């Protein structure tokens, strides 16, 4: 073997090691971002379930980091809350101490959101400057950062819907806010998964990738339906299962006119559609598992199909328990957490059919 070939092999080996190291660092960073996003969604769910979302009536992206620090500041913040319909119609007997209980949930939600902006932006700029971010990922990551900024604006747009006429936020805006959070979560998961080593197992069928994509997209749609349920407080009604209002298909699902409005504003219809969505997701993941196990039982893809189905079964069980218990806080949060776990795994499963991002080295690019 010539000295030149030995030198090239050493250089190639060093480049591979450097790329492995860089990818590992970026994966760890994105893992922390995903964990923070997960916490943000759960605290957002607690904010909704405790009716705390309108406790802070102003949008102060910088100054809002500092909460009230003394009695006078608490009184000032409470007076701002007293101006909105939620207090005047629903909470007119609330004390300052009771107000603090809902204020801290919303403040924590906004603080975590700001914190995610920091833990995403600063490492991104550092990794970019030090060459750890691969060229193909630079602008997609900047796009995720931009989505985060847009999400902050959507959050305030949502809150503002409940400050003048309504006693709560618009379910349409709440659903938009949650779906955007899930899209950011999915984008981080997609890139992190692409930087991870993949098995060489062939997909069970030629349509496996499309099937996995359909499951992930439907899981997101089911989360959207859940947001409508939350926005309408529909989970607090018709707390029986498997029957709903004494029937498999309850009556008066289309009682409002025009008929399409029922799918967004009729609590009974929205809850029923959410139930149907759960049954559909169960069926999709069951069929996917059966096909994968039949076509290629010993592959990584088949094992992921089993895990995905198991997660859906657990999530469905949590959803039923949450409904039957009339949505206590902890069960409601567990159900929301389960939805994000199912969706995140579905996205990772989908990404697994594309394989690891292609590797490039200085040598291969020269050649």
Coordinates of N, CA and C in Angstrom, one line a residue, residues 125-299:
X125 N -26.4 29.1 16.4 CA -25.4 30.0 15.9 C -24.0 29.5 16.2
X126 N -23.8 29.0 17.4 CA -22.5 28.5 17.8 C -22.0 27.3 16.9
X127 N -23.0 26.3 16.7 CA -22.6 25.1 15.9 C -22.4 25.5 14.5
X128 N -23.2 26.5 14.0 CA -23.0 27.0 12.6 C -21.6 27.6 12.5
X129 N -21.3 28.5 13.4 CA -20.0 29.2 13.4 C -18.8 28.3 13.5
X130 N -18.9 27.2 14.2 CA -17.8 26.2 14.4 C -17.9 25.1 13.4
X131 N -18.8 25.1 12.4 CA -18.8 24.1 11.4 C -19.4 22.8 11.7
X132 N -20.2 22.8 12.9 CA -20.8 21.5 13.3 C -22.1 21.2 12.6
X133 N -22.7 22.2 12.0 CA -24.0 22.1 11.3 C -23.7 21.8 9.9
X134 N -24.2 20.7 9.4 CA -24.0 20.3 8.0 C -24.8 21.3 7.1
X135 N -24.3 21.6 5.9 CA -24.8 22.6 5.1 C -26.3 22.4 4.8
X136 N -26.7 21.1 4.5 CA -28.0 20.8 4.2 C -29.0 21.1 5.3
X137 N -28.5 21.2 6.5 CA -29.4 21.4 7.7 C -29.5 22.9 8.2
X138 N -28.6 23.7 7.7 CA -28.5 25.1 8.2 C -29.8 25.8 8.1
X139 N -30.3 25.9 6.8 CA -31.5 26.7 6.6 C -32.8 26.1 7.2
X140 N -32.9 24.7 7.1 CA -34.0 24.1 7.8 C -34.1 24.4 9.3
X141 N -32.9 24.4 9.9 CA -32.9 24.8 11.4 C -33.2 26.3 11.6
X142 N -32.8 27.1 10.7 CA -33.2 28.5 10.8 C -34.7 28.7 10.6
X143 N -35.2 27.8 9.7 CA -36.7 27.8 9.5 C -37.4 27.4 10.7
X144 N -36.9 26.4 11.5 CA -37.5 26.0 12.7 C -37.5 27.2 13.7
X145 N -36.4 27.9 13.8 CA -36.3 29.1 14.7 C -37.3 30.1 14.3
X146 N -37.5 30.3 13.0 CA -38.5 31.3 12.6 C -39.9 30.9 13.0
X147 N -40.2 29.5 12.9 CA -41.5 29.0 13.3 C -41.7 29.3 14.8
X148 N -40.6 29.2 15.5 CA -40.7 29.5 17.0 C -41.1 30.9 17.2
X149 N -40.5 31.8 16.5 CA -41.0 33.2 16.6 C -42.4 33.4 16.2
X150 N -42.8 32.8 15.1 CA -44.2 32.9 14.7 C -45.1 32.3 15.7
X151 N -44.7 31.2 16.4 CA -45.5 30.6 17.4 C -45.8 31.5 18.6
X152 N -44.8 32.3 18.9 CA -45.0 33.3 20.0 C -46.1 34.3 19.6
X153 N -46.1 34.7 18.3 CA -47.1 35.7 17.9 C -48.5 35.0 17.9
X154 N -48.5 33.7 17.5 CA -49.8 32.9 17.5 C -50.3 32.8 18.9
X155 N -49.4 32.6 19.8 CA -49.8 32.5 21.2 C -50.5 33.8 21.7
X156 N -49.9 34.9 21.4 CA -50.6 36.2 21.8 C -51.9 36.4 21.0
X157 N -51.9 36.0 19.7 CA -53.1 36.1 18.9 C -54.2 35.2 19.6
X158 N -53.9 34.1 20.1 CA -54.8 33.2 20.8 C -55.3 33.9 22.1
X159 N -54.4 34.4 22.9 CA -54.8 35.0 24.2 C -55.7 36.2 23.9
X160 N -55.4 37.0 22.9 CA -56.1 38.2 22.7 C -57.6 38.0 22.3
X161 N -57.9 36.8 21.8 CA -59.3 36.4 21.5 C -60.1 36.4 22.7
X162 N -59.6 36.3 23.9 CA -60.4 36.2 25.1 C -60.3 37.4 26.0
X163 N -59.8 38.5 25.5 CA -59.6 39.7 26.3 C -60.7 40.7 26.2
X164 N -61.6 40.6 25.3 CA -62.6 41.7 25.1 C -64.0 41.3 25.1
X165 N -64.4 40.2 24.4 CA -65.8 39.8 24.3 C -66.0 38.4 25.0
X166 N -65.1 37.4 24.7 CA -65.3 36.1 25.1 C -64.8 35.9 26.6
X167 N -65.2 34.9 27.2 CA -64.7 34.5 28.6 C -63.6 33.4 28.5
X168 N -63.3 33.1 27.3 CA -62.2 32.1 27.1 C -61.6 32.4 25.7
X169 N -60.5 31.6 25.4 CA -59.9 31.9 24.1 C -60.6 31.1 23.0
X170 N -60.5 31.5 21.7 CA -61.1 30.9 20.6 C -60.5 29.5 20.4
X171 N -61.4 28.5 20.3 CA -60.9 27.1 20.1 C -60.2 27.0 18.8
X172 N -60.5 27.8 17.8 CA -59.8 27.8 16.5 C -58.3 28.2 16.7
X173 N -58.1 29.3 17.5 CA -56.8 29.8 17.7 C -56.0 28.9 18.7
X174 N -56.7 28.3 19.6 CA -56.0 27.3 20.5 C -55.5 26.1 19.7
X175 N -56.3 25.6 18.8 CA -55.9 24.5 17.9 C -54.8 24.9 17.0
X176 N -54.8 26.1 16.5 CA -53.7 26.5 15.7 C -52.4 26.6 16.5
X177 N -52.5 27.1 17.7 CA -51.3 27.2 18.6 C -50.7 25.8 18.9
X178 N -51.6 24.9 19.2 CA -51.1 23.5 19.6 C -50.5 22.8 18.3
X179 N -51.2 22.9 17.2 CA -50.7 22.3 16.0 C -49.3 22.9 15.6
X180 N -49.1 24.2 15.7 CA -47.8 24.8 15.4 C -46.8 24.2 16.3
X181 N -47.1 24.1 17.6 CA -46.1 23.5 18.6 C -45.7 22.1 18.1
X182 N -46.7 21.3 17.7 CA -46.4 20.0 17.2 C -45.6 19.9 16.0
X183 N -45.8 20.9 15.1 CA -45.0 20.9 13.8 C -43.6 21.3 14.2
X184 N -43.3 22.2 15.1 CA -42.0 22.5 15.5 C -41.3 21.2 16.2
X185 N -42.1 20.6 17.0 CA -41.7 19.3 17.6 C -41.3 18.3 16.6
X186 N -42.2 18.1 15.6 CA -41.9 17.1 14.6 C -40.7 17.5 13.7
X187 N -40.5 18.8 13.4 CA -39.4 19.2 12.6 C -38.0 18.9 13.3
X188 N -38.0 19.1 14.6 CA -36.8 18.8 15.4 C -36.6 17.3 15.5
X189 N -37.7 16.5 15.6 CA -37.6 15.1 15.7 C -37.1 14.5 14.3
X190 N -37.6 15.1 13.2 CA -37.2 14.6 11.9 C -35.7 14.8 11.7
X191 N -35.2 16.0 12.0 CA -33.8 16.2 11.8 C -32.9 15.4 12.7
X192 N -33.3 15.3 14.0 CA -32.5 14.5 14.9 C -32.5 13.0 14.5
X193 N -33.6 12.5 14.1 CA -33.7 11.1 13.6 C -32.8 10.9 12.4
X194 N -32.8 11.9 11.5 CA -32.0 11.8 10.3 C -30.5 11.8 10.6
X195 N -30.1 12.3 11.7 CA -28.7 12.4 12.1 C -28.3 11.1 12.9
X196 N -29.3 10.2 13.1 CA -29.0 9.0 13.9 C -28.7 7.9 13.0
X197 N -27.9 6.9 13.5 CA -27.6 5.7 12.7 C -28.9 4.9 12.5
X198 N -29.0 4.3 11.3 CA -30.2 3.5 10.9 C -29.8 2.1 10.6
X199 N -30.7 1.2 10.8 CA -30.5 -0.2 10.4 C -30.5 -0.3 8.9
X200 N -30.0 -1.4 8.4 CA -30.1 -1.7 6.9 C -31.3 -2.5 6.5
X201 N -32.2 -2.7 7.5 CA -33.4 -3.5 7.1 C -34.2 -2.9 6.0
X202 N -34.6 -3.7 5.1 CA -35.5 -3.2 4.0 C -36.9 -3.0 4.5
X203 N -37.7 -2.1 4.0 CA -39.0 -1.9 4.5 C -39.9 -3.1 4.2
X204 N -40.8 -3.4 5.1 CA -41.7 -4.6 4.9 C -42.4 -4.7 3.6
X205 N -42.9 -3.5 3.1 CA -43.6 -3.5 1.8 C -43.2 -2.2 1.1
X206 N -43.5 -2.1 -0.2 CA -43.2 -0.9 -1.0 C -43.9 0.3 -0.5
X207 N -45.1 0.1 0.1 CA -45.9 1.2 0.5 C -45.7 1.6 2.0
X208 N -44.7 1.0 2.7 CA -44.5 1.2 4.1 C -44.3 2.6 4.4
X209 N -43.5 3.3 3.6 CA -43.2 4.7 3.9 C -44.4 5.6 3.9
X210 N -45.2 5.4 2.8 CA -46.5 6.2 2.7 C -47.4 5.8 3.8
X211 N -47.5 4.6 4.2 CA -48.3 4.2 5.4 C -47.9 4.9 6.6
X212 N -46.6 4.9 6.9 CA -46.0 5.5 8.1 C -46.3 7.0 8.1
X213 N -46.2 7.6 6.9 CA -46.5 9.1 6.8 C -48.0 9.3 7.1
X214 N -48.9 8.5 6.6 CA -50.3 8.7 6.8 C -50.6 8.6 8.3
X215 N -50.0 7.7 9.0 CA -50.2 7.5 10.4 C -49.7 8.7 11.2
X216 N -48.6 9.3 10.8 CA -48.0 10.5 11.5 C -48.9 11.7 11.3
X217 N -49.4 11.8 10.1 CA -50.3 13.0 9.7 C -51.6 12.8 10.4
X218 N -52.1 11.6 10.5 CA -53.4 11.4 11.2 C -53.3 11.6 12.7
X219 N -52.1 11.3 13.2 CA -51.9 11.5 14.7 C -51.9 13.0 14.9
X220 N -51.3 13.8 14.0 CA -51.4 15.3 14.2 C -52.8 15.8 14.1
X221 N -53.6 15.2 13.1 CA -55.0 15.6 13.0 C -55.8 15.3 14.3
X222 N -55.5 14.1 14.9 CA -56.1 13.7 16.1 C -55.8 14.7 17.2
X223 N -54.6 15.2 17.3 CA -54.2 16.2 18.3 C -55.0 17.5 18.0
X224 N -55.2 17.9 16.7 CA -56.0 19.0 16.4 C -57.4 18.9 16.9
X225 N -58.0 17.7 16.7 CA -59.3 17.5 17.2 C -59.3 17.6 18.7
X226 N -58.3 17.1 19.4 CA -58.2 17.2 20.8 C -58.2 18.6 21.3
X227 N -57.5 19.5 20.5 CA -57.4 20.9 20.9 C -58.8 21.5 20.8
X228 N -59.6 21.2 19.8 CA -61.0 21.7 19.7 C -61.8 21.2 20.9
X229 N -61.6 19.9 21.3 CA -62.3 19.4 22.5 C -61.9 20.3 23.7
X230 N -60.6 20.6 23.8 CA -60.2 21.4 25.0 C -60.7 22.8 24.9
X231 N -60.7 23.3 23.7 CA -61.2 24.7 23.6 C -62.7 24.9 23.9
X232 N -63.4 23.8 23.6 CA -64.9 23.9 23.9 C -65.3 23.3 25.2
X233 N -64.3 22.8 26.0 CA -64.5 22.1 27.3 C -65.4 20.9 27.0
X234 N -65.3 20.3 25.8 CA -66.2 19.2 25.5 C -65.9 17.9 26.2
X235 N -64.7 17.8 26.8 CA -64.3 16.6 27.6 C -65.1 16.5 28.9
X236 N -65.7 17.6 29.3 CA -66.4 17.6 30.6 C -67.9 17.2 30.4
X237 N -68.3 16.9 29.2 CA -69.6 16.5 29.0 C -69.6 15.1 28.3
X238 N -70.7 14.3 28.5 CA -70.9 13.0 27.9 C -69.7 12.1 28.4
X239 N -69.6 12.0 29.7 CA -68.4 11.3 30.3 C -68.8 9.8 30.4
X240 N -69.2 9.1 29.4 CA -69.4 7.7 29.4 C -68.7 7.1 28.2
X241 N -68.5 5.8 28.3 CA -67.8 5.0 27.2 C -68.1 3.5 27.4
X242 N -68.4 2.8 26.3 CA -68.3 3.2 24.9 C -69.4 3.9 24.3
X243 N -70.6 4.0 25.0 CA -71.7 4.8 24.5 C -71.5 6.2 24.8
X244 N -72.1 7.1 24.0 CA -72.0 8.5 24.2 C -73.4 9.0 24.1
X245 N -73.9 9.7 25.2 CA -75.2 10.1 25.4 C -76.2 9.0 25.1
X246 N -75.8 7.7 25.6 CA -76.7 6.6 25.5 C -76.7 5.9 24.2
X247 N -75.8 6.2 23.2 CA -75.9 5.6 21.9 C -74.5 5.5 21.3
X248 N -74.4 4.6 20.4 CA -73.1 4.5 19.7 C -72.8 5.8 18.9
X249 N -73.9 6.2 18.1 CA -73.8 7.5 17.4 C -74.9 8.3 18.0
X250 N -74.5 9.3 18.8 CA -75.5 10.2 19.5 C -76.3 11.0 18.5
X251 N -77.5 11.5 19.0 CA -78.3 12.3 18.2 C -77.9 13.8 18.2
X252 N -78.5 14.6 17.4 CA -78.2 16.0 17.4 C -76.8 16.4 17.1
X253 N -76.1 15.6 16.3 CA -74.7 15.9 15.9 C -74.7 17.1 15.0
X254 N -75.7 17.3 14.2 CA -75.8 18.4 13.2 C -76.9 19.4 13.5
X255 N -77.1 19.6 14.8 CA -78.3 20.5 15.2 C -78.1 21.9 14.8
X256 N -76.8 22.4 14.8 CA -76.5 23.8 14.5 C -76.5 24.0 13.0
X257 N -76.8 25.2 12.6 CA -76.9 25.6 11.1 C -75.9 26.7 10.9
X258 N -75.1 26.7 9.8 CA -75.1 25.6 8.8 C -74.5 24.3 9.4
X259 N -74.7 23.2 8.8 CA -74.3 21.9 9.4 C -72.8 21.8 9.7
X260 N -72.0 22.4 8.8 CA -70.5 22.2 9.0 C -70.0 22.8 10.3
X261 N -70.7 23.8 10.8 CA -70.3 24.5 12.0 C -70.2 23.6 13.2
X262 N -71.0 22.5 13.2 CA -71.1 21.5 14.3 C -69.7 20.9 14.5
X263 N -69.0 20.7 13.4 CA -67.7 20.0 13.5 C -66.6 20.9 14.2
X264 N -66.9 22.2 14.5 CA -66.0 23.1 15.1 C -66.5 23.7 16.4
X265 N -67.9 23.8 16.5 CA -68.4 24.6 17.6 C -69.5 23.9 18.4
X266 N -69.9 22.7 18.0 CA -70.8 21.9 18.8 C -70.0 20.9 19.7
X267 N -70.0 21.1 21.0 CA -69.2 20.2 21.9 C -69.5 18.7 21.7
X268 N -70.7 18.4 21.5 CA -71.1 16.9 21.3 C -70.4 16.4 20.0
X269 N -70.6 17.1 18.9 CA -70.1 16.7 17.7 C -68.5 16.6 17.7
X270 N -67.9 17.6 18.3 CA -66.4 17.6 18.3 C -65.9 16.5 19.2
X271 N -66.6 16.2 20.3 CA -66.1 15.1 21.1 C -66.3 13.7 20.4
X272 N -67.4 13.6 19.7 CA -67.7 12.4 18.9 C -66.7 12.2 17.8
X273 N -66.4 13.2 17.1 CA -65.4 13.1 16.0 C -64.0 12.8 16.6
X274 N -63.7 13.3 17.7 CA -62.4 13.0 18.4 C -62.4 11.5 18.8
X275 N -63.5 11.0 19.2 CA -63.6 9.5 19.5 C -63.4 8.7 18.3
X276 N -64.1 9.1 17.2 CA -63.9 8.4 15.9 C -62.5 8.5 15.4
X277 N -61.8 9.6 15.6 CA -60.4 9.7 15.3 C -59.6 8.8 16.0
X278 N -59.9 8.6 17.3 CA -59.1 7.6 18.1 C -59.3 6.2 17.6
X279 N -60.5 5.8 17.3 CA -60.8 4.5 16.7 C -60.0 4.3 15.4
X280 N -60.0 5.4 14.6 CA -59.3 5.3 13.3 C -57.8 5.1 13.4
X281 N -57.2 5.9 14.4 CA -55.8 5.8 14.6 C -55.4 4.4 15.1
X282 N -56.3 3.8 16.0 CA -56.1 2.5 16.5 C -56.1 1.5 15.3
X283 N -57.1 1.6 14.4 CA -57.2 0.7 13.3 C -56.0 0.8 12.4
X284 N -55.6 2.0 12.1 CA -54.4 2.3 11.2 C -53.2 1.6 11.7
X285 N -52.9 1.8 13.0 CA -51.7 1.3 13.6 C -51.8 -0.3 13.8
X286 N -53.0 -0.8 14.0 CA -53.1 -2.2 14.1 C -52.9 -2.9 12.7
X287 N -53.5 -2.3 11.7 CA -53.2 -2.9 10.3 C -51.8 -2.8 9.9
X288 N -51.2 -1.6 10.3 CA -49.7 -1.4 10.0 C -48.9 -2.5 10.7
X289 N -49.2 -2.8 11.9 CA -48.4 -3.8 12.7 C -48.6 -5.2 12.1
X290 N -49.8 -5.5 11.7 CA -50.1 -6.8 11.1 C -49.3 -7.0 9.8
X291 N -49.4 -6.0 9.0 CA -48.7 -6.0 7.7 C -47.2 -6.2 7.9
X292 N -46.6 -5.4 8.8 CA -45.2 -5.4 9.0 C -44.7 -6.7 9.6
X293 N -45.5 -7.3 10.5 CA -45.1 -8.6 11.1 C -45.3 -9.7 10.2
X294 N -46.2 -9.6 9.3 CA -46.4 -10.6 8.3 C -45.4 -10.6 7.2
X295 N -45.0 -9.4 6.8 CA -44.0 -9.3 5.6 C -42.6 -9.4 6.1
X296 N -42.2 -8.9 7.3 CA -40.8 -8.9 7.7 C -40.8 -8.9 9.2
X297 N -41.1 -10.0 9.9 CA -41.3 -10.0 11.3 C -40.0 -9.7 12.1
X298 N -38.9 -9.9 11.6 CA -37.6 -9.7 12.4 C -36.9 -8.4 12.1
X299 N -37.6 -7.5 11.4 CA -36.9 -6.2 11.0 C -37.2 -5.1 12.1

